[in-house]
mmCIF file of C-alpha atoms in Angstrom:
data_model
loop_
_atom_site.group_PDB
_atom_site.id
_atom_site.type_symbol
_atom_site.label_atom_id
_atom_site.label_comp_id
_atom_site.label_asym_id
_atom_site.label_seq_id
_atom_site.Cartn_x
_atom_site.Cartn_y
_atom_site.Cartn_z
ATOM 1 C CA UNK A 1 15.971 -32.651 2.936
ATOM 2 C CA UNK A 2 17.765 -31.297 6.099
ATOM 3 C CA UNK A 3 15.678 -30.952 9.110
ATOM 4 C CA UNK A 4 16.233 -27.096 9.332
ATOM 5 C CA UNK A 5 17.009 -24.307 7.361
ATOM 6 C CA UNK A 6 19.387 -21.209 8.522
ATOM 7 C CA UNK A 7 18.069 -17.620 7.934
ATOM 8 C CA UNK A 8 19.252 -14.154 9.072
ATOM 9 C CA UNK A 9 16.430 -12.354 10.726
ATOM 10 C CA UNK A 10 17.679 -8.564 11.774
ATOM 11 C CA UNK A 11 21.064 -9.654 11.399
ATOM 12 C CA UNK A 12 20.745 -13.000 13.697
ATOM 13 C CA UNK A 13 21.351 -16.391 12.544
ATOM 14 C CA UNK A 14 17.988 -18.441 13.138
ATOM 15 C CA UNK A 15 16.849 -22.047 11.786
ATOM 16 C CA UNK A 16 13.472 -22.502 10.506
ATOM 17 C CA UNK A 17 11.626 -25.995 9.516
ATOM 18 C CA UNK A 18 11.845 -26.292 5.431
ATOM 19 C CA UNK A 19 8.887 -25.112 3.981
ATOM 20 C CA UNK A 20 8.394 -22.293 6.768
ATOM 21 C CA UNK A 21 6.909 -19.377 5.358
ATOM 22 C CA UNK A 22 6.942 -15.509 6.570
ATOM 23 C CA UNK A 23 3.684 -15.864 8.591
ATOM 24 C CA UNK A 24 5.013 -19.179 10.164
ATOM 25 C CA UNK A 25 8.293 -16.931 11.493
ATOM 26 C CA UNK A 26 6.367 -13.814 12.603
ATOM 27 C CA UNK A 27 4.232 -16.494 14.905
ATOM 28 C CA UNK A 28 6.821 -18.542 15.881
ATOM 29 C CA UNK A 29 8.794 -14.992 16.924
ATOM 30 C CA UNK A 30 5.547 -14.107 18.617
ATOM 31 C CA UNK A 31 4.862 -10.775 16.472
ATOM 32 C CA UNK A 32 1.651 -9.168 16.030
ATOM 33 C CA UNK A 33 1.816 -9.109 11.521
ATOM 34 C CA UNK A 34 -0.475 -5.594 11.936
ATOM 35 C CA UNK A 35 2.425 -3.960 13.220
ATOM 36 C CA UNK A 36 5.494 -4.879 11.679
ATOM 37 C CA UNK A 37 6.802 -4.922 8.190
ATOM 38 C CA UNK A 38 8.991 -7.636 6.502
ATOM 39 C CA UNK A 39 11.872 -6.989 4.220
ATOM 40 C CA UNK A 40 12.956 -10.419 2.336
ATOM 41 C CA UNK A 41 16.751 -10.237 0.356
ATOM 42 C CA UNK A 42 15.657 -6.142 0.257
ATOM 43 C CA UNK A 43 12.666 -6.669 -0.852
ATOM 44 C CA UNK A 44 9.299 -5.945 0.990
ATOM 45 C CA UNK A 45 6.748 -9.156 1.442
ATOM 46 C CA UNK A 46 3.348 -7.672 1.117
ATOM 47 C CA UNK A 47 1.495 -8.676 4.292
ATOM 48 C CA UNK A 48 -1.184 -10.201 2.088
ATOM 49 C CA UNK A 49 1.583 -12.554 1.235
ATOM 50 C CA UNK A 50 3.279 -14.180 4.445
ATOM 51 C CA UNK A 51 1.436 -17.338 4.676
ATOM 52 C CA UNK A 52 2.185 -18.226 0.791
ATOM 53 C CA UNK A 53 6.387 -16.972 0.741
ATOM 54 C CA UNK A 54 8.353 -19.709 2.184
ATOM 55 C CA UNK A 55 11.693 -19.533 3.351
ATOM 56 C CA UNK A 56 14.447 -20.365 1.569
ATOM 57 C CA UNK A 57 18.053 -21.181 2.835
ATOM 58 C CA UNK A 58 20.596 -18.273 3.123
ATOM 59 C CA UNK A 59 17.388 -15.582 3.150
ATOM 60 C CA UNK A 60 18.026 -12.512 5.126
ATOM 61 C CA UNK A 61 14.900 -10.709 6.623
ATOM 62 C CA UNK A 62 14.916 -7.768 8.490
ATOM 63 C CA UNK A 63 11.368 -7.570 10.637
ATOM 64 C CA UNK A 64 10.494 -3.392 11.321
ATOM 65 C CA UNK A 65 8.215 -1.521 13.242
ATOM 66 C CA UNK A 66 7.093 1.924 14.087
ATOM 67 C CA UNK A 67 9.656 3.585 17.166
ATOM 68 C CA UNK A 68 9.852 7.218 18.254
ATOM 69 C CA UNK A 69 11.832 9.050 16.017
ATOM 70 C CA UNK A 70 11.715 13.018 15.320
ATOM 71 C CA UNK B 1 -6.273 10.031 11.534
ATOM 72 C CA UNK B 2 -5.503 11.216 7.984
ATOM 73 C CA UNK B 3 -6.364 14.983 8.386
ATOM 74 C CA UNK B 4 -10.257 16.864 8.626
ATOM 75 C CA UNK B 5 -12.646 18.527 6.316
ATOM 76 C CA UNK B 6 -12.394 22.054 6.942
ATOM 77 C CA UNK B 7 -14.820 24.638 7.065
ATOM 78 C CA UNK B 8 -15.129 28.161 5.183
ATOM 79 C CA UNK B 9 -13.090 30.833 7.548
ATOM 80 C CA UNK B 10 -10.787 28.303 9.504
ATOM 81 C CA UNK B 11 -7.555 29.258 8.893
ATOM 82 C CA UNK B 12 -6.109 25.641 7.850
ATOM 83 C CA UNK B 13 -2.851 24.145 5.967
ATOM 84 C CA UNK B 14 -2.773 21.461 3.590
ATOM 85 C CA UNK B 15 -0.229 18.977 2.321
ATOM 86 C CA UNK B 16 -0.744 16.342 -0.266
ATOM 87 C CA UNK B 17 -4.564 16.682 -0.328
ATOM 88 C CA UNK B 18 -4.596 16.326 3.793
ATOM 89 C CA UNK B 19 -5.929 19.087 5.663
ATOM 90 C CA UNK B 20 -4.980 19.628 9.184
ATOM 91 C CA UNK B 21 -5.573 22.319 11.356
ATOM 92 C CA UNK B 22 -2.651 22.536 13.592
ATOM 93 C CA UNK B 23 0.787 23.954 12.071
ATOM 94 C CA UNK B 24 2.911 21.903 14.658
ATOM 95 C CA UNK B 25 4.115 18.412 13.971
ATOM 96 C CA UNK B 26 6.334 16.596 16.745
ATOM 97 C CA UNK B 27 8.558 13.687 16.743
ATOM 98 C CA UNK B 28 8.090 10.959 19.117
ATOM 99 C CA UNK B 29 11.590 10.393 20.000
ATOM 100 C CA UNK B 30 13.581 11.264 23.390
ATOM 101 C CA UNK B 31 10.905 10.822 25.644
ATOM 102 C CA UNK B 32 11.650 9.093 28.984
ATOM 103 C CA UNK B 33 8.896 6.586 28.384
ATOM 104 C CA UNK B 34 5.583 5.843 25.901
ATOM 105 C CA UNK B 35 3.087 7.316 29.046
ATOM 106 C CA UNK B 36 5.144 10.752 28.481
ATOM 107 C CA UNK B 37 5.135 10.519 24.817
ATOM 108 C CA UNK B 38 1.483 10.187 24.894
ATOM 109 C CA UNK B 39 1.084 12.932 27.239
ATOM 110 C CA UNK B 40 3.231 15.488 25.775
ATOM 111 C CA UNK B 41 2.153 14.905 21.947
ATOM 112 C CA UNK B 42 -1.532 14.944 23.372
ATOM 113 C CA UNK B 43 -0.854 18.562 24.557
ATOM 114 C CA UNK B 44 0.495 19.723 21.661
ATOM 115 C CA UNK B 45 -2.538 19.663 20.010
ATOM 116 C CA UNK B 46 -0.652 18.225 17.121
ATOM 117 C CA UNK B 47 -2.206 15.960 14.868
ATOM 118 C CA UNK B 48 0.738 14.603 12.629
ATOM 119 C CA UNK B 49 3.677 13.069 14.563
ATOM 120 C CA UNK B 50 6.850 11.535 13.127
ATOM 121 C CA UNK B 51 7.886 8.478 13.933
ATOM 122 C CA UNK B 52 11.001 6.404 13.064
ATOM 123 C CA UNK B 53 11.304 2.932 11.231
ATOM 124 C CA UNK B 54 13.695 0.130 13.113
ATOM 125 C CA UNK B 55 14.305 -3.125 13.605
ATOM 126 C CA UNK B 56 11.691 -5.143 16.171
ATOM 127 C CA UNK B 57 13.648 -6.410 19.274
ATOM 128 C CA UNK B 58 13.932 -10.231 18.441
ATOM 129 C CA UNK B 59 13.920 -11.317 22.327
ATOM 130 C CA UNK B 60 11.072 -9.072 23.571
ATOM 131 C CA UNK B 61 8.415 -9.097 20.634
ATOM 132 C CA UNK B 62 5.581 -8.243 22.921
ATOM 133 C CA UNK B 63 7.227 -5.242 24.459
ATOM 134 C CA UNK B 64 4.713 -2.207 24.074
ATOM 135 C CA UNK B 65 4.956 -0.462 20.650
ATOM 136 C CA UNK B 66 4.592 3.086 19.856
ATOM 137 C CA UNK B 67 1.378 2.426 18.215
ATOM 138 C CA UNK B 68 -0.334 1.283 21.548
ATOM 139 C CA UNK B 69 0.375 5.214 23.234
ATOM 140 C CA UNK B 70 -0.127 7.178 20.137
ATOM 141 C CA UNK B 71 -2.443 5.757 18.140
ATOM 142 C CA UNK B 72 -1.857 5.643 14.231
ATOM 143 C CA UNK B 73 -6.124 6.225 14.312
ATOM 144 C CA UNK B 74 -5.595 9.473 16.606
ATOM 145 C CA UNK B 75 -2.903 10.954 14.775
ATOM 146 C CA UNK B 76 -1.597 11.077 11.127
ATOM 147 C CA UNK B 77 1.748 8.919 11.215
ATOM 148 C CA UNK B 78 4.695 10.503 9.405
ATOM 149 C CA UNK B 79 7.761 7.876 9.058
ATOM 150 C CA UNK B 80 11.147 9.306 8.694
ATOM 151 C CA UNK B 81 14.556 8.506 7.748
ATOM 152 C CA UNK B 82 16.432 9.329 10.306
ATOM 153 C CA UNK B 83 19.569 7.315 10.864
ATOM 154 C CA UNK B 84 19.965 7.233 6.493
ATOM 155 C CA UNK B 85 23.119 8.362 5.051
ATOM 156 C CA UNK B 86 22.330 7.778 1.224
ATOM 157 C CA UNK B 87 19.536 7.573 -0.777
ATOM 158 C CA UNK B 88 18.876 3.777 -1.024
ATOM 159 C CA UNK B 89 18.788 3.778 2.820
ATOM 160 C CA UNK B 90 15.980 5.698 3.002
ATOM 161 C CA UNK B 91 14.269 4.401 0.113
ATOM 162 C CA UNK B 92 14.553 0.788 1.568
ATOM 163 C CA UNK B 93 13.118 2.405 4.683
ATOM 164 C CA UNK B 94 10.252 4.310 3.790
ATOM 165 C CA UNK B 95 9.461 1.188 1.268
ATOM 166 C CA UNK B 96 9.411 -0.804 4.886
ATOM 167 C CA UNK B 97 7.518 2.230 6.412
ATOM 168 C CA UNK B 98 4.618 2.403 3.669
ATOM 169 C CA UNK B 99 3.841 -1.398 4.358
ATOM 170 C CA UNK B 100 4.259 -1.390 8.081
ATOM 171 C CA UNK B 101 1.250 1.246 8.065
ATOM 172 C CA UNK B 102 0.058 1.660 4.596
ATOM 173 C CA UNK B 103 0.666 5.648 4.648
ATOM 174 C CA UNK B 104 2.794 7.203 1.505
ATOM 175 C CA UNK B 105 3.167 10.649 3.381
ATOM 176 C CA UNK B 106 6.740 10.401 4.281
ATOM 177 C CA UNK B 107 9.290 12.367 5.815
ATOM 178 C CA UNK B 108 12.247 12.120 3.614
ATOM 179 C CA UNK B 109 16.186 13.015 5.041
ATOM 180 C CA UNK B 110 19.323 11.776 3.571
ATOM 181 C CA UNK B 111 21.581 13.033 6.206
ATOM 182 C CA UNK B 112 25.510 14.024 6.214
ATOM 183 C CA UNK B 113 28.089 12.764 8.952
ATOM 184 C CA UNK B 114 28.018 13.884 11.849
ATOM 185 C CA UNK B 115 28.754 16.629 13.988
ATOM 186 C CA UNK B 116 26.082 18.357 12.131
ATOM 187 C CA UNK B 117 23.855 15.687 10.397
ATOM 188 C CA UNK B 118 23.801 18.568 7.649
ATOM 189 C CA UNK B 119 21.570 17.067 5.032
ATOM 190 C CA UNK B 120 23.319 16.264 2.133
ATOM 191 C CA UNK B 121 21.451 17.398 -0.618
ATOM 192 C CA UNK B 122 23.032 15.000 -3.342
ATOM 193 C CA UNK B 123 21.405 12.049 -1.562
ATOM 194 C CA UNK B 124 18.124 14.132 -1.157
ATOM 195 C CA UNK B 125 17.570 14.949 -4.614
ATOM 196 C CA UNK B 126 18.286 11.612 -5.800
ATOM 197 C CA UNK B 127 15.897 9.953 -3.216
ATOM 198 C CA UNK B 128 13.700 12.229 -3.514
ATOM 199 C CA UNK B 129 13.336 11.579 -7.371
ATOM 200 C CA UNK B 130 13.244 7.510 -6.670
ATOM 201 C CA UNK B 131 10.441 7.679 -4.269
ATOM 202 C CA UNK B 132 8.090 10.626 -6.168
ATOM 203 C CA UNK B 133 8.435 7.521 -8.920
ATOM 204 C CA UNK B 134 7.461 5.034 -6.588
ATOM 205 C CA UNK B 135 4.356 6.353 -5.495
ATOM 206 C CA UNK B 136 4.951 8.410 -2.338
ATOM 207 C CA UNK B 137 4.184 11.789 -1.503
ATOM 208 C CA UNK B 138 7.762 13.623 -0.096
ATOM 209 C CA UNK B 139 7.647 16.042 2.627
ATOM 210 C CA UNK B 140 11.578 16.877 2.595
ATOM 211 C CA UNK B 141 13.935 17.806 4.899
ATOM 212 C CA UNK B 142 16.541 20.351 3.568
ATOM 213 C CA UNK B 143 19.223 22.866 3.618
ATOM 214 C CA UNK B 144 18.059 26.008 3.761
ATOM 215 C CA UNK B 145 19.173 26.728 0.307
ATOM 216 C CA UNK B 146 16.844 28.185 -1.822
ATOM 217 C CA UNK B 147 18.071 26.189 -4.905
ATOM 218 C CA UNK B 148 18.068 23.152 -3.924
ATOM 219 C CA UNK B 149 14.717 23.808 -2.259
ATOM 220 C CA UNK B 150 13.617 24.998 -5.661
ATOM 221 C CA UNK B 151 14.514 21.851 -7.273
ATOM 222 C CA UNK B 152 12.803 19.684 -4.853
ATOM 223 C CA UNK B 153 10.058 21.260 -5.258
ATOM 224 C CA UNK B 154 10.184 21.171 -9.298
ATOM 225 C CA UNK B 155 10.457 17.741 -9.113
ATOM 226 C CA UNK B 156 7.034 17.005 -7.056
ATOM 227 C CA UNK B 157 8.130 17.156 -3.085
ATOM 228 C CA UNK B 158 4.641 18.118 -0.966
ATOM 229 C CA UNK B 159 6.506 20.154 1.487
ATOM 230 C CA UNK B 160 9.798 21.738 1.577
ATOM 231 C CA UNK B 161 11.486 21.171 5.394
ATOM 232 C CA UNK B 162 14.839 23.347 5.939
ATOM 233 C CA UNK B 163 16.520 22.914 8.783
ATOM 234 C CA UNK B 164 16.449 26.206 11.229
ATOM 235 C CA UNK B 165 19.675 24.688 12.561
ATOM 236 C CA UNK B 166 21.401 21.189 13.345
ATOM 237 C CA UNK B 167 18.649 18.637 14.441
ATOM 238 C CA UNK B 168 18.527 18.416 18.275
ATOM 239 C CA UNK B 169 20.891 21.292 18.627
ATOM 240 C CA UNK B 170 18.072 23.951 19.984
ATOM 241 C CA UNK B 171 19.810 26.824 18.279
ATOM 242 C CA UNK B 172 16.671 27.689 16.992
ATOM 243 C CA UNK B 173 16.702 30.001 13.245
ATOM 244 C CA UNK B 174 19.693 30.428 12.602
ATOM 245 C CA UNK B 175 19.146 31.717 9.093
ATOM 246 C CA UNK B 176 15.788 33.850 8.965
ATOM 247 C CA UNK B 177 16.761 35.243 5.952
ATOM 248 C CA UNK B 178 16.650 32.264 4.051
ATOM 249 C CA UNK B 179 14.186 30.651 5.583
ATOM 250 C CA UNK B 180 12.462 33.912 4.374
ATOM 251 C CA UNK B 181 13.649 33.312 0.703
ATOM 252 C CA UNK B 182 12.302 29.744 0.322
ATOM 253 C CA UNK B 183 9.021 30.629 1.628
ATOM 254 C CA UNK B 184 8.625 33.802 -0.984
ATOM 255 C CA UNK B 185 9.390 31.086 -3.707
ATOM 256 C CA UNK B 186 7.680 28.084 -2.552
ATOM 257 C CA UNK B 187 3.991 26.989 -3.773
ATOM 258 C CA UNK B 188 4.504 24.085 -1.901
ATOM 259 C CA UNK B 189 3.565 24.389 2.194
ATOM 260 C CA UNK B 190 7.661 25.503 3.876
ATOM 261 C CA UNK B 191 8.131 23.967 7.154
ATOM 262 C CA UNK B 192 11.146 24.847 9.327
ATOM 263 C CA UNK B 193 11.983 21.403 10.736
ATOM 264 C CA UNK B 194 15.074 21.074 12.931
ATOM 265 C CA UNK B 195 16.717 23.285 15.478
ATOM 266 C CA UNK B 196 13.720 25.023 17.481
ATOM 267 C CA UNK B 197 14.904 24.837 21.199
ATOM 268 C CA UNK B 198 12.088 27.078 22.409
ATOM 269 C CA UNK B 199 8.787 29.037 22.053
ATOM 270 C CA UNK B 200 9.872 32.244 20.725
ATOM 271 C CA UNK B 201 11.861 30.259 18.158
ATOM 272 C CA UNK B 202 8.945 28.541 17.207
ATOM 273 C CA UNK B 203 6.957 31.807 17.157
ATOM 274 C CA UNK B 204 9.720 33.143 15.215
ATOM 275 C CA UNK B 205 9.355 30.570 12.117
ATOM 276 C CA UNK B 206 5.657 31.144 11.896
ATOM 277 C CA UNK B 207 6.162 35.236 11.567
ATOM 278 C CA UNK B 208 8.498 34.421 8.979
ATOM 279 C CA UNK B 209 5.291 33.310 7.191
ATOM 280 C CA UNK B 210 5.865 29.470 7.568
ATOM 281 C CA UNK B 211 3.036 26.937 7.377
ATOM 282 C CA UNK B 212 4.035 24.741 10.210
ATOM 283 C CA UNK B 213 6.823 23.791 12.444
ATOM 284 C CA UNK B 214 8.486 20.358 13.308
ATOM 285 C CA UNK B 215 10.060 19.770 16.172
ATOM 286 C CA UNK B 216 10.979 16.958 18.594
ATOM 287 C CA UNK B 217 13.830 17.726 21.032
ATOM 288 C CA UNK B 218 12.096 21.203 22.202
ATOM 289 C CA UNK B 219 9.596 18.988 23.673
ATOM 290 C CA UNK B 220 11.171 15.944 24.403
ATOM 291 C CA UNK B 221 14.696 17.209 26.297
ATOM 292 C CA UNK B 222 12.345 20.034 28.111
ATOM 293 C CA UNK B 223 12.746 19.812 31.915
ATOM 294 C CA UNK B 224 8.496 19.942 31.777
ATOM 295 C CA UNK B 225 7.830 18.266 28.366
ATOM 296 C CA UNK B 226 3.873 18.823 29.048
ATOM 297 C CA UNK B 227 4.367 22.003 29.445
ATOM 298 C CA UNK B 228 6.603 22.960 27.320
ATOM 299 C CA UNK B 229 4.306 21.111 24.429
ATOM 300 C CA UNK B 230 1.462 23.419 25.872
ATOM 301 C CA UNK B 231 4.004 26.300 25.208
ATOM 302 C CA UNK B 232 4.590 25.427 21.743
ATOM 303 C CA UNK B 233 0.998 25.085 20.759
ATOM 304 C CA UNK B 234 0.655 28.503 21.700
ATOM 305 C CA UNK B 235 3.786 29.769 20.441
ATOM 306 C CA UNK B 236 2.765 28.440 17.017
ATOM 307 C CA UNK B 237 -0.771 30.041 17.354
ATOM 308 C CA UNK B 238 0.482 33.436 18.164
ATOM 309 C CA UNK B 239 3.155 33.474 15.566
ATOM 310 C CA UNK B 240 0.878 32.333 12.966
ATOM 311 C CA UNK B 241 -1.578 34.803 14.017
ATOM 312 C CA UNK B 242 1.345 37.348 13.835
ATOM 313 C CA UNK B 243 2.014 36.823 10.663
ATOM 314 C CA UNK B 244 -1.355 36.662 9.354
ATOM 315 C CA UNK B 245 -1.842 40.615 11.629
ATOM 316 C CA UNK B 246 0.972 42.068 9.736
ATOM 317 C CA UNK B 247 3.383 43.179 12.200
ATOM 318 C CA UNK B 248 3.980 47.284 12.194
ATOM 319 C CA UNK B 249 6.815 48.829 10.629
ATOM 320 C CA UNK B 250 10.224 48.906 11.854
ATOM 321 C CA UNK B 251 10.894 52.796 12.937
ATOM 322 C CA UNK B 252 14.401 53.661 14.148
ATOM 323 C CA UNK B 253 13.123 56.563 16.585
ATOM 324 C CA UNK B 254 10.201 57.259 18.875
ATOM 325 C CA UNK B 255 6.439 57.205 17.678
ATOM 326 C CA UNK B 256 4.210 58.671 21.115
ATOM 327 C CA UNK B 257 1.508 55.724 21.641
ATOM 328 C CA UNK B 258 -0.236 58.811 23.700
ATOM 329 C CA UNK B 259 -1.758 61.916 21.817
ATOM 330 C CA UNK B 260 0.691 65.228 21.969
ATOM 331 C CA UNK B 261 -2.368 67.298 22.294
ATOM 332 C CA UNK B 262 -4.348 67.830 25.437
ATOM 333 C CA UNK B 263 -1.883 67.994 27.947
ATOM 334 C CA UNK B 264 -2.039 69.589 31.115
ATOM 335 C CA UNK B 265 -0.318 72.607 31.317
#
C-alpha cells in the first residue's frame, strides 16, 4: 500500500493518505462543506456522502462554490 | 428566501410556484468588491439575484464567499451558466449548482463564441430538455426568436429570457418588436435578460408588457452603482405601471390638452 495517493482537485495534482475520503479533503483544504459542492470523475458526491466516499487513485474532483455572476 | 405569499390586489409575478413581488432580478457579478455588491443589490429592492458557479480558490479557502454579503436566506439564489458553450457544460454545472445550495430554479444559457455570446439555441434546446428530465425548473436565456422561444416553452421552461441585446453590451432593446411577439405568445412569465444599459431601457421592457427584467452590468459598470440600482427599481415600477395604465394612442398631429372654448376674446 503506498503511503499516498495522487488526485486532481480543480485541475491540481494533490496526494491524499489511502483511505481519505471527500470530507477528509474538504477539511484538510480547510473548506466550509455548507458552501461548496463536489464533483467526483463528473459526478456530484451528495454532501450526505463525504465522510463514507473515499478516494481513489487517478480521481479528479473539481470543488465549486457560489461567485458573482450575472 | 424562496419568494412570499401574496395578498389579494398586489400586483405580483410568479415563476415555478414562487411568488415574488419585485420584477427586477440582478446579477452579482462586476462589482468592485462583496460590501458594494451587497449594497447595490440591497437597493434594488430585488429579491432574486443570479449568481455564477466556479471553482473554489485552492490556496485561499477561507476568503469571503458571496454567500456571507448576500445571503442565500435574504434573497432567492438563481445559479447560471455563464461561461458554458454546450449543453453538457451547463448541465454538469447547474448539477454542481443544485447541490452547492439545494435550489432547482436555474438560470439556463448555452452561449455562442464570442464577440456576441449570441446564445446558441441548438445547445439550449438540448440542455434545456436534459435538465426539465432531471428535475429542475428552467428559466432560459434566449434569442429573441419567437420559435425557438415557443419550443422552449412547449417543452416545460418556467420563464422564457431573450436577450434585449449582447450581454454586458448596454445597447439596451434592440428588437422591441420581437420582444413584443414572444410575450403575445408566451403563458410562461417573458423576461428580457441581457443588454439593458439604463433606466429608460429598463422602463422600456416592462411597457412592452414584460414580467421582469434581468440585468447585471447596468448596475454593476454604473459610475454610482447604488444609485443607479435605486434608478432601476423605479424604472421597473413605472414601466410596469405603464403598461398596466395603457399608454394613449399614437396620433400623428396635434390634440389641444386645453379646451377650444372659453377663450378670451
Amino acid at each position: 500500500m503506498p503511503d499516498r495517493i495522487a488526485i486532481t482537485v480543480n485541475g491540481q495534482a494533490r496526494e491524499v493518505a489511502p483511505g481519505a475520503t471527500v470530507a477528509a479533503l474538504l477539511s484538510a483544504i480547510g473548506l466550509d462543506v455548507r458552501k461548496v459542492a463536489v464533483e467526483r470523475n463528473e459526478e456530484i458526491v451528495p454532501r450526505s456522502t463525504y465522510a463514507e466516499v473515499a478516494l481513489a487513485p487517478g480521481d479528479r474532483l473539481e470543488i465549486v462554490h457560489f461567485i458573482g455572476g450575472g | 428566501m424562496d419568494g412570499t405569499p401574496a395578498t389579494a390586489g398586489d400586483d405580483t409575478w410568479e415563476v415555478a410556484g414562487r411568488r415574488f413581488r419585485s420584477r427586477l432580478i440582478v446579477g452579482t457579478g462586476r462589482y468592485k468588491s462583496l460590501e458594494e455588491t451587497a449594497a447595490a443589490i440591497a437597493a434594488s429592492g430585488a429579491e432574486i439575484v443570479t449568481v455564477a458557479v466556479r471553482r473554489v480558490n485552492l490556496s485561499d479557502p477561507k476568503a469571503p464567499m458571496l454567500q456571507d454579503y448576500v445571503s442565500p436566506k435574504d434573497y432567492t439564489y438563481l445559479p447560471n451558466t455563464a461561461g458554458c458553450h454546450t449543453a453538457s457544460e451547463a448541465v454538469r454545472t447547474l448539477r454542481l449548482a443544485r447541490e452547492a445550495g439545494g435550489w432547482n430554479l436555474v438560470k439556463l444559457e448555452v452561449l455562442g463564441p464570442p464577440p456576441y455570446l449570441y446564445p446558441d439555441m441548438e445547445g439550449t434546446l438540448e440542455a434545456a430538455k436534459a435538465l426539465i428530465a432531471d428535475g429542475f425548473e428552467v428559466m432560459v436565456y434566449c434569442a429573441d426568436d419567437p420559435v425557438a422561444a415557443k419550443k422552449l416553452e412547449d417543452m416545460g421552461c418556467v420563464a422564457i429570457m431573450p436577450l434585449g441585446a449582447p450581454i454586458g453590451s448596454g445597447l439596451g432593446l434592440t428588437n422591441p418588436f420581437m420582444i413584443n411577439a414572444i410575450k403575445k405568445q408566451c403563458r410562461v412569465p417573458v423576461l428580457v435578460d441581457a443588454g439593458i444599459g439604463t433606466a429608460s431601457d429598463a422602463a422600456r421592457a416592462m411597457e412592452l408588457g414584460c414580467d421582469a427584467v434581468l440585468l447585471n452590468s447596468a448596475i454593476a459598470h454604473a459610475k454610482d452603482p447604488v444609485r443607479m440600482a435605486i434608478a432601476m427599481k423605479a424604472a421597473v415600477e413605472a414601466g410596469r405601471n405603464a403598461f398596466l395604465a395603457g399608454r394613449m394612442p399614437w396620433n400623428y398631429q396635434a390634440d389641444a390638452s386645453s379646451p377650444m372654448t372659453g377663450l378670451i376674446r
